[in-house]
Coordinates of C-alpha atoms in Angstrom, one line a residue:
Chain A
M676 CA 47.4 4.8 27.1
E677 CA 47.1 8.5 27.7
D678 CA 48.8 9.3 24.5
F679 CA 46.3 7.1 22.7
G680 CA 43.5 8.9 24.5
N681 CA 45.0 12.2 23.5
I682 CA 45.3 11.2 19.8
V683 CA 41.7 10.0 19.7
C684 CA 40.6 13.3 21.3
S685 CA 42.5 15.4 18.9
A686 CA 41.3 13.3 15.9
F687 CA 37.8 13.8 17.1
I688 CA 38.2 17.5 17.4
V689 CA 39.7 17.8 14.0
W690 CA 36.9 15.8 12.5
L691 CA 34.3 17.8 14.3
T692 CA 35.8 21.0 13.1
L693 CA 35.8 19.7 9.5
V694 CA 32.2 18.7 9.8
V695 CA 31.2 22.1 11.2
G696 CA 33.3 24.0 8.8
L697 CA 32.5 22.1 5.6
I698 CA 28.9 21.1 6.2
V699 CA 27.2 22.9 9.1
L700 CA 28.2 26.4 8.4
P701 CA 27.5 26.4 4.6
A702 CA 24.2 24.6 5.4
M703 CA 23.1 27.3 7.8
F704 CA 23.6 30.0 5.1
G705 CA 22.1 27.9 2.4
I706 CA 25.3 27.6 0.4
S707 CA 26.4 24.4 -1.1
L708 CA 30.1 23.4 -1.4
G709 CA 29.3 20.8 -4.0
I710 CA 30.3 17.8 -1.8
T711 CA 26.9 16.3 -2.0
E712 CA 26.7 16.7 -5.7
V713 CA 29.9 14.8 -6.3
Y714 CA 28.7 12.1 -3.9
M715 CA 25.5 11.8 -5.8
K716 CA 27.2 11.6 -9.2
V717 CA 29.4 8.7 -8.0
L718 CA 26.5 7.0 -6.4
V719 CA 24.3 7.2 -9.6
K720 CA 27.2 5.8 -11.7
T721 CA 27.8 3.0 -9.3
L722 CA 24.1 2.0 -9.2
E723 CA 23.8 2.1 -12.9
W724 CA 26.8 -0.1 -13.3
A725 CA 25.4 -2.5 -10.7
T726 CA 22.1 -2.7 -12.5
L727 CA 23.8 -3.6 -15.8
R728 CA 25.9 -6.3 -14.1
I729 CA 22.8 -7.8 -12.4
Q730 CA 20.9 -7.9 -15.6
R731 CA 23.8 -9.4 -17.5
G732 CA 24.3 -11.9 -14.7
S733 CA 20.8 -13.1 -14.5
K734 CA 20.8 -13.6 -18.3
E735 CA 23.9 -15.7 -18.1
Q736 CA 22.5 -17.9 -15.3
Q737 CA 19.3 -18.2 -17.4
K738 CA 17.2 -18.0 -14.3
P739 CA 13.7 -16.8 -15.2
T740 CA 13.7 -13.2 -14.1
T741 CA 10.8 -12.4 -11.9
L742 CA 9.7 -9.2 -13.6
V743 CA 8.5 -6.7 -11.1
S744 CA 5.8 -5.5 -13.4
N745 CA 3.0 -3.4 -12.2
G746 CA 0.7 -6.3 -11.4
I747 CA 0.2 -10.1 -11.3
I748 CA -3.2 -10.1 -12.9
L749 CA -5.3 -8.2 -15.3
R750 CA -8.6 -7.2 -13.8
D751 CA -11.9 -6.3 -15.4
D752 CA -13.0 -2.9 -14.4
G753 CA -16.7 -3.4 -15.2
S754 CA -19.4 -2.4 -12.7
M755 CA -21.3 -5.1 -10.8
E756 CA -24.4 -4.5 -13.0
K757 CA -22.4 -5.0 -16.2
E758 CA -20.6 -8.0 -15.1
I759 CA -23.6 -9.9 -13.8
T760 CA -25.7 -9.0 -16.8
D761 CA -22.9 -10.4 -19.0
L762 CA -22.9 -13.6 -17.0
R763 CA -26.6 -14.0 -17.6
K764 CA -26.4 -13.5 -21.3
G765 CA -26.1 -17.2 -21.9
R766 CA -29.6 -18.0 -20.6
S767 CA -32.0 -19.2 -23.1
K768 CA -35.1 -17.8 -21.5
P769 CA -35.9 -14.1 -21.9
Q770 CA -34.5 -11.7 -19.4
I771 CA -37.1 -10.7 -16.8
N772 CA -35.9 -7.6 -15.0
G773 CA -35.0 -8.4 -11.5
E774 CA -34.1 -12.0 -11.1
F775 CA -31.6 -14.2 -9.4
E776 CA -29.4 -16.6 -11.3
L777 CA -27.1 -19.3 -10.0
S778 CA -24.3 -17.9 -12.1
D779 CA -24.4 -14.6 -10.1
I780 CA -22.1 -16.2 -7.6
F781 CA -19.3 -16.3 -10.2
Y782 CA -19.0 -12.5 -10.1
F783 CA -18.4 -12.4 -6.4
S784 CA -16.1 -15.4 -6.3
K785 CA -14.0 -14.1 -9.1
K786 CA -13.7 -10.7 -7.5
G787 CA -12.8 -12.3 -4.2
F788 CA -10.0 -14.4 -5.7
E789 CA -8.7 -11.5 -7.7
S790 CA -8.4 -9.6 -4.5
I791 CA -6.6 -12.5 -2.8
V792 CA -4.0 -12.6 -5.6
E793 CA -3.6 -8.9 -5.8
D794 CA -5.3 -6.0 -4.1
E795 CA -4.9 -2.2 -4.2
V796 CA -4.5 -1.6 -0.5
T797 CA -2.3 -4.1 1.5
H798 CA 0.8 -3.4 -0.4
R799 CA 0.6 0.3 0.2
F800 CA 1.7 -0.3 3.7
T801 CA 5.0 -2.0 2.9
S802 CA 7.9 -0.5 1.1
E803 CA 7.9 -0.2 -2.6
E804 CA 9.5 -3.1 -4.5
L805 CA 12.5 -2.0 -6.6
V806 CA 13.0 -2.8 -10.3
S807 CA 16.6 -3.4 -9.7
W808 CA 18.6 -3.9 -6.6
N809 CA 20.2 -0.8 -5.2
L810 CA 22.9 -2.6 -3.2
L811 CA 21.1 -2.2 0.1
T812 CA 20.4 -5.4 2.0
R813 CA 17.1 -4.2 3.2
S814 CA 15.7 -3.9 -0.4
N815 CA 16.8 -7.3 -1.3
N816 CA 13.8 -9.4 -2.1
N817 CA 14.3 -11.4 -5.2
F818 CA 17.9 -10.7 -6.2
Q819 CA 20.4 -13.5 -6.1
Y820 CA 24.1 -13.7 -6.0
I821 CA 25.5 -12.4 -9.3
S822 CA 29.2 -12.0 -9.2
L823 CA 32.2 -11.3 -6.9
R824 CA 32.5 -7.8 -8.0
I825 CA 28.9 -6.9 -7.0
S826 CA 29.5 -8.5 -3.6
I827 CA 32.7 -6.5 -3.1
I828 CA 30.9 -3.3 -4.0
W829 CA 28.1 -4.3 -1.6
V830 CA 30.6 -4.9 1.3
L831 CA 32.2 -1.6 0.5
G832 CA 28.9 0.1 0.5
V833 CA 28.1 -1.4 3.9
C834 CA 31.4 -0.1 5.3
I835 CA 30.9 3.4 3.9
R836 CA 27.3 3.6 5.0
Y837 CA 27.8 2.4 8.5
C838 CA 31.3 3.5 9.4
I839 CA 31.5 6.8 7.6
L840 CA 28.1 8.1 6.8
L841 CA 26.2 7.1 9.9
P842 CA 28.4 8.8 12.4
L843 CA 28.6 11.8 10.2
R844 CA 24.9 12.0 9.9
V845 CA 24.2 11.4 13.6
T846 CA 26.6 14.2 14.4
L847 CA 24.8 16.5 12.0
A848 CA 21.4 15.6 13.3
T849 CA 22.5 16.2 16.9
I850 CA 24.0 19.5 16.0
G851 CA 20.9 20.5 14.1
L852 CA 18.4 19.6 16.7
S853 CA 20.4 21.1 19.6
W854 CA 20.7 24.3 17.6
L855 CA 17.0 24.3 17.1
V856 CA 16.2 23.9 20.8
I857 CA 18.8 26.4 22.0
G858 CA 18.2 28.9 19.2
A859 CA 14.4 28.7 19.5
S860 CA 14.6 29.1 23.3
L861 CA 16.9 32.1 22.9
V862 CA 14.6 33.8 20.4
G863 CA 11.7 33.0 22.6
L864 CA 13.1 35.4 25.2
L865 CA 12.7 38.3 22.9
P866 CA 9.5 40.4 23.0
N867 CA 7.0 39.9 20.1
S868 CA 8.2 41.9 17.1
R869 CA 9.1 41.6 13.5
V870 CA 12.7 41.0 14.4
K871 CA 11.6 38.1 16.6
N872 CA 9.7 36.5 13.7
W873 CA 12.5 37.0 11.3
L874 CA 15.0 35.5 13.7
S875 CA 12.7 32.5 14.5
E876 CA 12.4 31.8 10.8
L877 CA 16.1 31.9 10.5
V878 CA 16.7 29.5 13.3
H879 CA 14.2 27.1 12.0
L880 CA 15.5 27.2 8.5
M881 CA 19.1 26.7 9.6
C882 CA 18.2 23.7 11.7
Y883 CA 16.2 22.0 9.0
R884 CA 19.0 22.7 6.5
I885 CA 21.5 21.0 8.8
C886 CA 19.2 18.1 9.3
A887 CA 18.7 17.8 5.5
R888 CA 22.4 17.6 5.1
G889 CA 22.4 15.1 7.8
L890 CA 20.3 12.8 5.6
S891 CA 22.2 13.6 2.4
A892 CA 18.9 14.9 1.1
T893 CA 18.7 16.2 -2.5
I894 CA 15.5 18.0 -2.9
C895 CA 14.2 19.5 -6.0
Y896 CA 11.5 22.1 -5.6
H897 CA 9.2 22.8 -8.5
N898 CA 6.9 25.8 -9.0
K899 CA 8.2 27.8 -6.2
E900 CA 5.8 30.6 -7.1
N901 CA 3.0 28.6 -5.6
R902 CA 4.6 28.4 -2.2
P903 CA 2.2 28.5 0.8
M904 CA 1.5 32.0 2.1
K905 CA 0.8 33.1 5.6
G906 CA -2.7 32.4 6.8
G907 CA -3.0 29.4 4.6
I908 CA -3.0 25.7 5.0
C909 CA -0.4 23.5 3.4
V910 CA -1.5 19.9 2.7
A911 CA 0.8 17.2 1.5
N912 CA 0.9 13.4 1.1
H913 CA 2.6 11.6 3.9
T914 CA 5.3 9.1 3.7
S915 CA 7.5 9.6 6.7
P916 CA 8.3 12.1 9.5
I917 CA 11.1 13.3 7.2
D918 CA 8.5 15.0 5.1
I919 CA 8.6 17.8 7.6
V920 CA 12.3 18.3 7.2
I921 CA 11.9 18.2 3.4
L922 CA 9.2 20.9 3.3
A923 CA 10.6 23.1 6.0
N924 CA 13.8 23.3 4.1
D925 CA 12.2 25.8 1.8
G926 CA 9.8 27.7 3.9
C927 CA 8.5 28.1 7.4
Y928 CA 5.4 26.3 8.6
A929 CA 3.4 26.1 11.8
M930 CA 3.3 22.5 12.8
V931 CA 0.2 20.7 14.1
G932 CA 0.2 17.7 16.2
Q933 CA -0.1 15.9 19.5
V934 CA 2.1 16.8 22.5
H935 CA 4.7 14.1 23.0
G936 CA 7.0 13.3 25.8
G937 CA 10.7 12.7 25.7
L938 CA 13.0 14.3 23.1
L939 CA 10.2 15.2 20.8
G940 CA 8.4 17.0 23.6
I941 CA 11.5 19.0 24.4
I942 CA 11.7 20.1 20.8
Q943 CA 8.0 20.9 20.7
R944 CA 8.2 23.0 23.8
A945 CA 11.2 24.9 22.5
I946 CA 10.0 25.8 19.1
V947 CA 6.6 27.0 20.3
K948 CA 8.4 29.7 22.2
A949 CA 9.8 31.1 19.0
C950 CA 6.7 31.1 16.9
P951 CA 3.2 29.8 17.3
H952 CA 2.7 26.1 16.5
V953 CA -0.4 24.3 17.3
W954 CA 0.1 21.5 19.8
F955 CA -2.8 19.5 21.2
E956 CA -3.1 17.4 24.3
R957 CA -4.2 13.9 23.6
S958 CA -7.6 14.6 25.2
E959 CA -8.1 17.6 23.1
M960 CA -7.6 15.7 19.9
K961 CA -10.8 13.8 20.4
D962 CA -12.9 16.9 20.4
R963 CA -13.2 17.7 16.7
S964 CA -14.9 21.0 17.1
L965 CA -12.2 22.2 19.5
V966 CA -9.5 21.2 17.0
T967 CA -11.2 23.0 14.2
K968 CA -11.7 26.1 16.2
R969 CA -8.1 26.4 17.2
L970 CA -6.9 25.8 13.6
R971 CA -9.5 28.3 12.3
N972 CA -8.2 31.0 14.8
H973 CA -4.6 30.3 13.7
V974 CA -5.5 30.6 10.0
A975 CA -7.5 33.8 10.5
D976 CA -4.4 35.5 11.9
K977 CA -2.6 36.6 8.7
T978 CA 0.7 37.1 10.5
K979 CA 1.0 33.5 11.5
L980 CA 2.8 31.0 9.4
P981 CA 0.9 28.5 7.2
I982 CA -0.2 25.3 8.9
L983 CA 1.3 22.1 7.7
I984 CA -1.2 19.2 7.7
F985 CA -1.0 15.6 6.4
P986 CA -4.6 14.7 5.8
E987 CA -4.0 11.0 5.2
G988 CA -3.4 10.8 8.9
T989 CA -0.8 8.0 8.6
C990 CA 2.3 7.2 6.5
V991 CA 1.8 5.3 3.3
N992 CA 4.5 4.0 1.0
N993 CA 4.6 6.8 -1.6
T994 CA 3.1 4.8 -4.5
S995 CA -0.3 6.1 -3.8
V996 CA -2.3 8.8 -2.1
M997 CA -5.0 7.5 0.3
M998 CA -8.2 9.0 1.6
F999 CA -7.8 12.6 2.9
K1000 CA -9.6 13.1 6.1
K1001 CA -12.1 15.9 5.7
G1002 CA -11.3 17.7 9.0
S1003 CA -8.5 19.8 7.4
F1004 CA -10.8 20.9 4.6
E1005 CA -13.6 22.2 6.9
I1006 CA -11.4 24.9 8.4
G1007 CA -11.8 27.3 5.6
G1008 CA -9.0 29.4 4.2
T1009 CA -6.8 28.7 1.2
I1010 CA -5.4 25.3 0.7
Y1011 CA -1.9 25.0 -0.8
P1012 CA -1.4 21.4 -2.0
V1013 CA 2.1 20.0 -2.2
A1014 CA 3.1 16.7 -3.7
I1015 CA 6.2 14.9 -2.5
K1016 CA 7.7 12.0 -4.4
Y1017 CA 10.8 10.1 -3.2
D1018 CA 13.2 8.3 -5.5
P1019 CA 13.3 4.8 -4.0
R1020 CA 16.6 3.9 -5.6
F1021 CA 18.6 5.9 -3.0
G1022 CA 16.8 5.0 0.1
D1023 CA 13.4 3.9 1.2
A1024 CA 11.8 6.8 3.1
F1025 CA 8.6 5.0 4.0
W1026 CA 8.1 4.6 7.8
N1027 CA 6.4 1.3 8.4
S1028 CA 5.4 2.1 12.0
A1029 CA 4.2 -1.4 12.5
K1030 CA 7.6 -2.8 11.8
Y1031 CA 10.0 -0.2 13.0
N1032 CA 9.9 2.3 15.9
M1033 CA 11.1 5.8 15.5
V1034 CA 14.8 5.1 16.5
S1035 CA 15.3 2.2 14.2
Y1036 CA 13.6 4.1 11.4
L1037 CA 16.0 7.0 11.8
I1038 CA 19.0 4.7 11.8
R1039 CA 17.7 3.1 8.6
M1040 CA 17.3 6.6 7.1
M1041 CA 20.8 7.5 8.1
T1042 CA 22.3 4.4 6.6
S1043 CA 20.6 4.7 3.3
W1044 CA 22.6 6.1 0.4
A1045 CA 20.7 9.4 0.3
I1046 CA 17.2 10.8 0.2
V1047 CA 16.3 12.1 -3.2
C1048 CA 12.9 13.6 -3.7
D1049 CA 10.8 16.0 -5.8
V1050 CA 8.5 18.6 -4.2
W1051 CA 5.8 20.2 -6.4
Y1052 CA 4.0 23.2 -5.1
L1053 CA 0.5 23.2 -6.7
P1054 CA -1.6 26.3 -7.2
S1055 CA -3.8 27.1 -4.3
M1056 CA -7.4 25.8 -4.0
T1057 CA -10.4 27.0 -2.1
R1058 CA -13.7 25.3 -1.4
Q1059 CA -16.4 26.0 -4.0
E1060 CA -19.9 27.0 -3.1
E1061 CA -21.7 23.7 -3.5
E1062 CA -18.8 21.5 -2.7
S1063 CA -18.8 19.5 0.5
A1064 CA -15.7 19.1 2.5
V1065 CA -15.3 15.5 1.3
Q1066 CA -15.6 16.5 -2.4
F1067 CA -13.1 19.3 -1.9
A1068 CA -10.7 16.8 -0.1
N1069 CA -11.0 14.4 -3.1
R1070 CA -10.4 17.2 -5.5
V1071 CA -7.2 18.2 -3.8
K1072 CA -6.1 14.6 -3.4
A1073 CA -6.6 14.0 -7.1
A1074 CA -4.5 17.0 -8.0
I1075 CA -1.7 15.9 -5.7
A1076 CA -1.8 12.3 -7.0
R1077 CA -1.7 13.5 -10.6
Q1078 CA 1.3 15.8 -10.0
G1079 CA 3.3 13.2 -8.1
G1080 CA 2.5 10.3 -10.4
L1081 CA 0.9 8.5 -7.6
V1082 CA -2.2 6.2 -7.6
D1083 CA -5.3 8.0 -6.3
L1084 CA -7.1 5.7 -3.9
S1085 CA -10.2 6.3 -1.9
W1086 CA -9.3 3.7 0.7
D1087 CA -8.6 4.9 4.2
G1088 CA -5.0 4.9 5.3
G1089 CA -6.3 3.8 8.7
L1090 CA -6.8 0.3 7.2
K1091 CA -3.1 -0.1 8.1
R1092 CA -4.3 -1.0 11.6
A1093 CA -8.1 -1.1 11.6
K1094 CA -10.6 -3.3 9.9
V1095 CA -12.6 -2.0 7.0
K1096 CA -16.0 -0.6 7.7
D1097 CA -19.0 -2.8 7.1
T1098 CA -20.7 0.0 5.2
Y1099 CA -18.8 -0.8 2.0
K1100 CA -20.0 -4.4 2.1
E1101 CA -23.6 -3.1 2.8
E1102 CA -23.3 -0.9 -0.3
Q1103 CA -22.4 -3.9 -2.5
Q1104 CA -25.3 -5.9 -1.0
K1105 CA -27.7 -3.0 -1.7
S1106 CA -26.6 -2.8 -5.3
Y1107 CA -27.0 -6.5 -5.8
S1108 CA -30.4 -6.6 -4.2
K1109 CA -31.6 -3.9 -6.6
M1110 CA -30.5 -6.2 -9.4
I1111 CA -32.5 -9.2 -8.3
V1112 CA -35.7 -7.5 -7.3
G1113 CA -35.8 -4.7 -9.8
D1114 CA -36.2 -1.2 -8.6
D1115 CA -39.5 -1.4 -6.9
S1116 CA -38.8 -1.3 -3.2
S1117 CA -40.0 -4.3 -1.2
Chain B
M538 CA 23.0 -11.6 -0.3
G539 CA 20.7 -14.3 -1.2
S540 CA 17.1 -13.6 -2.0
R541 CA 14.5 -14.1 0.7
A542 CA 11.6 -15.3 -1.4
S543 CA 13.0 -17.7 -3.9
T544 CA 15.5 -19.6 -1.7
L545 CA 12.7 -20.5 0.8
L546 CA 10.9 -22.1 -2.1
R547 CA 13.0 -24.9 -3.4
D548 CA 13.2 -25.7 -7.1
E549 CA 11.8 -29.2 -6.5
E550 CA 8.8 -27.7 -4.8
I551 CA 8.2 -25.3 -7.6
E552 CA 8.3 -28.2 -10.1
E553 CA 5.8 -30.2 -8.0
I554 CA 3.4 -27.2 -7.8
K555 CA 3.8 -26.7 -11.5
K556 CA 2.8 -30.2 -12.2
E557 CA -0.1 -30.2 -9.8
T558 CA -1.6 -26.8 -10.7
G559 CA -0.2 -25.9 -14.1
F560 CA 1.1 -22.5 -13.1
S561 CA 4.3 -21.3 -14.7
H562 CA 7.5 -20.8 -12.8
S563 CA 7.3 -17.1 -12.7
Q564 CA 3.7 -17.2 -11.7
I565 CA 4.5 -19.5 -8.8
T566 CA 7.3 -17.2 -7.5
R567 CA 5.1 -14.1 -7.8
L568 CA 2.3 -15.9 -5.9
Y569 CA 4.8 -17.0 -3.3
S570 CA 5.8 -13.4 -2.8
R571 CA 2.1 -12.6 -2.3
F572 CA 1.7 -15.5 0.1
T573 CA 4.6 -14.3 2.3
S574 CA 3.3 -10.8 2.3
L575 CA -0.1 -11.9 3.5
D576 CA 1.6 -14.2 6.1
K577 CA 1.9 -11.6 8.9
G578 CA 2.8 -14.3 11.5
E579 CA 5.7 -15.4 9.3
N580 CA 5.2 -19.1 10.0
G581 CA 4.7 -20.3 6.5
T582 CA 0.9 -20.6 6.8
L583 CA -2.1 -18.4 6.4
C584 CA -5.0 -18.2 8.8
R585 CA -8.4 -16.7 8.3
E586 CA -7.4 -13.3 9.8
D587 CA -4.6 -13.0 7.2
F588 CA -7.3 -13.2 4.5
Q589 CA -9.6 -10.8 6.3
R590 CA -7.0 -8.2 6.3
I591 CA -7.5 -7.7 2.6
P592 CA -10.0 -4.9 2.5
E593 CA -11.4 -5.8 -0.9
L594 CA -12.1 -9.3 0.3
A595 CA -13.5 -8.2 3.6
I596 CA -16.2 -6.2 1.9
N597 CA -17.0 -8.9 -0.6
P598 CA -20.5 -10.3 0.4
L599 CA -19.2 -13.8 -0.1
G600 CA -15.9 -13.1 1.6
D601 CA -16.2 -15.6 4.4
R602 CA -17.3 -18.4 2.0
I603 CA -14.4 -17.7 -0.3
I604 CA -11.9 -17.8 2.6
N605 CA -13.4 -21.1 3.8
T606 CA -12.5 -22.8 0.4
F607 CA -8.9 -22.5 1.3
F608 CA -9.2 -24.4 4.6
P609 CA -9.8 -28.1 4.4
E610 CA -12.1 -29.7 6.9
G611 CA -11.6 -28.5 10.4
E612 CA -8.2 -26.9 9.8
D613 CA -7.3 -23.3 10.5
Q614 CA -4.0 -23.0 8.6
V615 CA -3.3 -23.3 5.0
N616 CA 0.3 -23.7 3.6
F617 CA 1.5 -22.6 0.2
R618 CA 0.7 -25.8 -1.5
G619 CA -2.9 -25.6 -0.4
F620 CA -3.1 -21.9 -1.3
M621 CA -1.9 -22.7 -4.8
R622 CA -4.2 -25.7 -5.1
T623 CA -7.2 -23.6 -4.4
L624 CA -6.0 -20.7 -6.6
A625 CA -5.5 -23.2 -9.5
H626 CA -9.2 -23.4 -9.9
F627 CA -9.1 -19.9 -11.3
R628 CA -6.4 -20.5 -13.8
P629 CA -7.6 -20.0 -17.3
I630 CA -8.6 -23.2 -19.1
D631 CA -5.7 -24.7 -21.0
D632 CA -5.7 -25.3 -24.7
P633 CA -7.2 -28.8 -25.0
E634 CA -4.6 -29.9 -27.5
K635 CA -1.8 -29.4 -25.1
N636 CA -3.0 -31.9 -22.6
K637 CA -3.0 -35.1 -24.6
D638 CA -1.7 -37.3 -21.8
P639 CA -4.6 -39.7 -20.8
N640 CA -2.9 -40.6 -17.6
V641 CA -3.0 -37.1 -16.1
S642 CA -6.2 -36.7 -14.1
E643 CA -8.5 -33.8 -14.9
P644 CA -6.6 -30.6 -14.2
L645 CA -7.9 -28.4 -11.3
N646 CA -8.9 -25.7 -13.7
S647 CA -11.0 -27.7 -16.1
R648 CA -14.5 -26.4 -16.8
N649 CA -16.0 -29.2 -14.8
N650 CA -13.8 -28.5 -11.8
K651 CA -14.5 -24.8 -12.0
L652 CA -18.3 -25.6 -11.9
L653 CA -17.7 -28.0 -9.0
F654 CA -15.9 -25.3 -7.2
A655 CA -18.8 -22.9 -7.6
F656 CA -21.3 -25.7 -6.7
R657 CA -19.3 -26.2 -3.4
L658 CA -19.7 -22.5 -2.6
Y659 CA -23.4 -23.2 -2.3
D660 CA -23.3 -26.8 -1.0
L661 CA -21.9 -26.2 2.5
D662 CA -22.6 -29.6 4.0
K663 CA -21.1 -31.3 0.9
D664 CA -24.0 -33.7 0.4
D665 CA -23.9 -33.0 -3.4
K666 CA -27.2 -31.2 -3.3
I667 CA -28.0 -27.6 -2.9
S668 CA -31.0 -27.5 -0.6
R669 CA -33.4 -24.7 -0.2
D670 CA -31.8 -23.7 3.0
E671 CA -28.3 -23.6 1.6
L672 CA -29.5 -21.5 -1.3
L673 CA -31.2 -19.1 1.1
Q674 CA -28.0 -18.8 3.1
V675 CA -26.0 -17.7 0.1
L676 CA -28.7 -15.4 -1.1
R677 CA -28.9 -13.8 2.4
M678 CA -25.1 -13.2 2.3
M679 CA -25.3 -11.5 -1.1
V680 CA -28.3 -9.2 -0.4
G681 CA -27.7 -8.3 3.3
V682 CA -30.7 -6.8 4.9
N683 CA -32.3 -5.3 1.8
I684 CA -34.8 -8.1 1.0
S685 CA -37.4 -9.6 3.2
D686 CA -37.4 -13.3 4.2
D687 CA -40.6 -14.0 2.2
Q688 CA -39.3 -12.4 -1.0
L689 CA -36.0 -14.2 -0.7
G690 CA -37.8 -17.4 -0.1
S691 CA -39.8 -17.1 -3.2
I692 CA -36.7 -16.2 -5.2
A693 CA -35.1 -19.4 -3.9
D694 CA -38.2 -21.5 -4.7
R695 CA -38.3 -20.1 -8.2
T696 CA -34.6 -20.9 -8.8
I697 CA -34.9 -24.5 -7.5
Q698 CA -38.1 -25.0 -9.5
E699 CA -36.3 -24.0 -12.8
A700 CA -33.3 -26.1 -12.2
D701 CA -34.8 -29.2 -10.5
Q702 CA -35.4 -32.0 -12.9
D703 CA -35.7 -35.0 -10.8
G704 CA -38.2 -33.4 -8.4
D705 CA -36.3 -33.7 -5.2
S706 CA -36.6 -29.9 -4.4
S707 CA -32.9 -29.5 -4.5
I708 CA -30.2 -28.9 -7.1
S709 CA -27.8 -31.7 -7.8
F710 CA -24.5 -31.2 -9.5
T711 CA -25.8 -32.5 -12.9
E712 CA -28.8 -30.1 -12.7
F713 CA -26.4 -27.3 -11.8
I714 CA -24.3 -28.0 -14.8
K715 CA -27.4 -28.1 -17.0
V716 CA -28.5 -24.7 -15.9
L717 CA -25.1 -23.1 -16.5
E718 CA -24.3 -24.9 -19.8
K719 CA -24.5 -21.6 -21.8
V720 CA -22.4 -19.6 -19.4
D721 CA -18.9 -18.7 -20.4
V722 CA -17.3 -20.4 -17.5
E723 CA -13.9 -20.2 -19.1
Q724 CA -13.9 -16.5 -18.9
K725 CA -16.1 -15.8 -15.9
M726 CA -14.3 -18.1 -13.5
S727 CA -10.8 -17.4 -14.6
I728 CA -8.3 -14.8 -13.5
R729 CA -6.1 -13.4 -16.3
F730 CA -2.5 -13.8 -15.1
L731 CA 0.1 -11.6 -16.7
H732 CA 3.1 -13.5 -17.9

């Protein structure tokens, strides 16, 4: 028994040394040994092969393939005025401006049924549907049994992901986070100086690089010349907590957020010793002016790192960008927009916080094939003279959506949990009232 | 490795729904996906809250009426068959040559049935007449607070006056059809499905 224990111990130590030597150390210094590249190549080849087999298989079985096209229905995009006027064209009597017709109801009922069949919002809060199965059980919605070979590959995939990749990634994440806490606390002991800042940046970068390796993340940064500078505000679209790791791999940011308890709280307290982040107590978050003031002070200090903010306020599924809350755009300063787009074939990065808590989410992340994403740094923007904060927010949102190939929506991400505000319904009622009484106010 | 959506919907069921509503196989499976994604309780039926969760429907002035059309008398749950049956009203009208079978009863999406569907949106108590009150109720839903009671009342009166032919101060279904005979019901009460 003891021998067995010894063997297990030594095996573990050997394995740990390999991991540290081959992955952690190169990651810390930003060097790549090419292991991830090889893995990705094999993975892409396998997935392409699987796609072909599945397509061939469904043709042979002559099952009608449910195409995952971009929509179920084709909608008219006309305005309320245009549609209702169209409806009334059939009337034989001359059109008197401002009148009600029994046919007006058709407009609202058709719009209602169209939204029941397909709407712009509800599916943004669930994971994106894939065009072809990527051999992960979790993304299996409409794909049926095809062949023995695919099933074997799938079983092999499960074994590799859960027995090899998962322990490896958990180890890396643990190493990375412990290093962050220890390193940041050590750096925090130094007096404030340029050396301290440089060391703190180094510690942060190293940790995030290790964590990124821990997720087999392949990140492609575009337009690095637009990288956020000190004293600025970096805004990005939000898909998951991993976004922070993705962005921090290429630069140092000051984080903004609520103070948490538990493990996250330990990390928060440690890193704030090394360089200033902005953590708020829950009670402070409610006071908008206080929040704005603290952020403004941080931004005004040009030696401090750029703040990282996700104006959507919640995670959405990376097919669209939802309403940006105007708070971040009232602070002033230069905004550096960043667009992040994940490739859903290798792993679904979206955190459905209604369905999964943080731990199950992280396990899902660590058992995906990989995280592949593109990050575009967009040129900086500042608020114009006559622009309101809301207009500025929309301008930035449109730029990010355009770059990332995402749909630009003005719906609030908060609709994930909350009901829609009645003001939108009231707007529609107002427009319709104008149509039936003409423009003279009653 | 089976698929979640299609195996829960058996082929026989799909065939039955196809016969009853006229939707194609792929449309039925797509709509079943939609049904399950709306079904947050995962019990195979939708309740009113499931519909109200759709923001675009919640802000529709007639949202509540539309939701009610899915729920038969006194019931609070609708299953997939009922869901499809109601949606079938909005299927585009079929080519009249295709349906030569005299034994098949009028399809759910015929012009007549579409008009009947719209009529029922007004006629809440199902007495086959749209009374002044019922008309006022729908008008109030569509205009919100922006028009006074008096003005709304006169609009309702005017509408009934124009449509009413037998002088009973309410609109029967025949009168309703007459008023709307020139309206392109085919296009305006149909949803264009892709494939």
